[in-house]
Amino acid sequence: MLCQATPIFTAVELQFNAAIYKDADFSEDMQDNETGESPPSLTVRHNFQHDLESIFWILAWLVFTHIPGQNCANVTAELFHNKRPGFLLIRLNVLTHHYVCAEWLQTLRPDLPPVLAKGLLTMRNILYQRYLKRGRSIGDTSTYSPIYDKFRKVLRTIATSVPRGRVRLVRPAPPQVGVKSGYLPRTDE
């Protein structure tokens, strides 16, 4: 399956065409895709959880790239520059290993409301646990209800816990000319 969406917001399973719940085989499948060899035999179908994972990546992108005064350049380069070697494996590690995600979140400004980092980490935990628990039952729509409820609660907690105006989002500066970041320089026309 060729992923036609914005790679930085696309679910890891869709990008690798391999299910996370096959934990032992997943790393090998991904390495095959990274080297350009034939894709794994299992076909992953888009499902409701992939949309929630996209929300997770969008929120992470906003927090890491649009809050001024942070020292998150390395995190941003690793997580959100899809042309970078190992991009997908790095994202897989963030999604499947609690400590990796927690380490990246420690680069956020220390004066930010802790609920932002805690909310992202909780969303990551929910996603990973549900991928493992669901297994092959992606067609059973009742298995998605609990994750939607949990995501809604996390997002509501973030929205109600961060005082209005406490966290200001700004557009990041465009990349320097000649920087191979995976993005074209932005023009404000």
Coordinates of C-alpha atoms in Angstrom, one line a residue, residues 22-147:
K22 CA 2.7 -8.4 15.5
D23 CA 5.4 -6.8 17.8
A24 CA 8.1 -9.4 17.2
D25 CA 7.9 -9.4 13.4
F26 CA 7.1 -5.7 13.0
S27 CA 10.7 -4.4 13.3
E28 CA 11.9 -6.8 10.6
D29 CA 9.0 -5.8 8.3
M30 CA 9.9 -2.1 8.8
Q31 CA 13.5 -2.6 8.1
D32 CA 12.6 -4.3 4.8
N33 CA 10.6 -1.2 3.8
E34 CA 13.4 1.1 4.9
T35 CA 15.8 -0.7 2.6
G36 CA 13.4 -0.6 -0.3
E37 CA 13.0 -4.4 -0.4
S38 CA 9.6 -5.9 -1.0
P39 CA 6.9 -4.9 1.4
P40 CA 5.6 -7.3 4.1
S41 CA 2.9 -9.8 3.1
L42 CA 0.3 -8.6 5.5
T43 CA -1.9 -5.8 4.1
V44 CA -3.0 -3.3 6.7
R45 CA -6.4 -1.7 6.0
H46 CA -7.1 1.9 7.1
N47 CA -9.2 1.8 10.3
F48 CA -10.7 4.3 12.8
Q49 CA -7.7 4.1 15.1
H50 CA -5.4 5.3 12.4
D51 CA -7.4 8.6 12.4
L52 CA -6.8 8.9 16.1
E53 CA -3.1 8.3 15.6
S54 CA -3.1 11.1 13.1
I55 CA -4.7 13.4 15.7
F56 CA -1.8 12.4 18.1
W57 CA 0.8 13.3 15.5
I58 CA -0.9 16.6 14.7
L59 CA -1.0 17.6 18.3
A60 CA 2.6 16.5 18.8
W61 CA 3.6 18.6 15.7
L62 CA 1.7 21.6 17.1
V63 CA 3.3 21.3 20.5
F64 CA 6.9 20.8 19.2
T65 CA 6.9 23.2 16.3
H66 CA 4.4 26.0 17.1
I67 CA 5.1 26.9 20.7
P68 CA 7.9 29.6 20.7
G69 CA 11.0 29.5 22.8
Q70 CA 11.6 25.8 22.9
N71 CA 14.8 23.9 22.3
C72 CA 13.1 21.1 20.3
A73 CA 15.0 21.3 17.0
N74 CA 16.4 17.8 17.3
V75 CA 13.0 16.3 18.1
T76 CA 11.4 18.2 15.2
A77 CA 14.0 17.1 12.8
E78 CA 13.6 13.4 13.9
L79 CA 9.9 13.2 14.1
F80 CA 8.6 15.6 11.4
H81 CA 11.1 15.5 8.5
N82 CA 9.9 12.5 6.5
K83 CA 12.9 12.6 4.1
R84 CA 15.3 11.9 7.0
P85 CA 16.8 8.4 7.1
G86 CA 15.1 6.2 9.6
F87 CA 12.1 8.6 9.9
L88 CA 9.6 5.7 10.1
L89 CA 11.6 3.7 12.6
I90 CA 12.0 6.6 14.9
R91 CA 8.2 7.2 14.8
L92 CA 7.6 3.5 15.5
N93 CA 9.8 3.7 18.6
V94 CA 8.0 6.8 19.8
L95 CA 4.7 5.0 19.4
T96 CA 5.7 1.6 20.8
H97 CA 8.1 2.6 23.6
H98 CA 6.8 4.7 26.5
Y99 CA 10.3 5.8 27.6
V100 CA 11.2 7.0 24.1
C101 CA 8.1 9.2 23.9
A102 CA 8.7 10.4 27.5
E103 CA 12.3 11.3 26.7
W104 CA 11.3 13.4 23.6
L105 CA 8.6 15.2 25.7
Q106 CA 11.2 16.2 28.2
T107 CA 12.6 18.6 25.6
L108 CA 9.5 20.8 25.9
R109 CA 9.8 24.1 27.7
P110 CA 9.7 23.4 31.4
D111 CA 7.2 26.3 32.0
L112 CA 4.5 24.8 29.8
P113 CA 1.5 23.2 31.6
P114 CA 2.5 19.6 32.4
V115 CA -0.8 18.5 31.0
L116 CA 0.5 18.9 27.5
A117 CA 3.3 16.4 27.8
K118 CA 1.2 14.1 30.0
G119 CA -1.7 14.3 27.5
L120 CA 0.5 13.3 24.6
L121 CA 2.1 10.5 26.6
T122 CA -1.3 9.2 27.6
M123 CA -2.5 9.3 24.0
R124 CA 0.6 7.3 22.9
N125 CA -0.1 4.8 25.7
I126 CA -3.7 4.4 24.6
L127 CA -2.8 4.0 21.0
Y128 CA -0.2 1.4 21.6
Q129 CA -2.3 -0.7 24.1
R130 CA -5.3 -0.7 21.7
Y131 CA -3.2 -1.7 18.7
L132 CA -1.9 -4.7 20.8
K133 CA -5.3 -5.5 22.3
R134 CA -7.3 -5.3 19.0
G135 CA -5.2 -7.8 17.1
R136 CA -7.0 -8.8 14.0
S137 CA -10.4 -7.5 15.0
I138 CA -10.1 -4.3 13.0
G139 CA -13.5 -4.9 11.5
D140 CA -15.2 -5.0 14.9
T141 CA -16.3 -1.3 15.2
S142 CA -17.1 -1.8 18.9
T143 CA -13.4 -2.1 19.7
Y144 CA -12.9 1.5 18.7
S145 CA -15.4 3.0 21.1
P146 CA -13.2 2.8 24.2
I147 CA -10.3 4.5 22.5

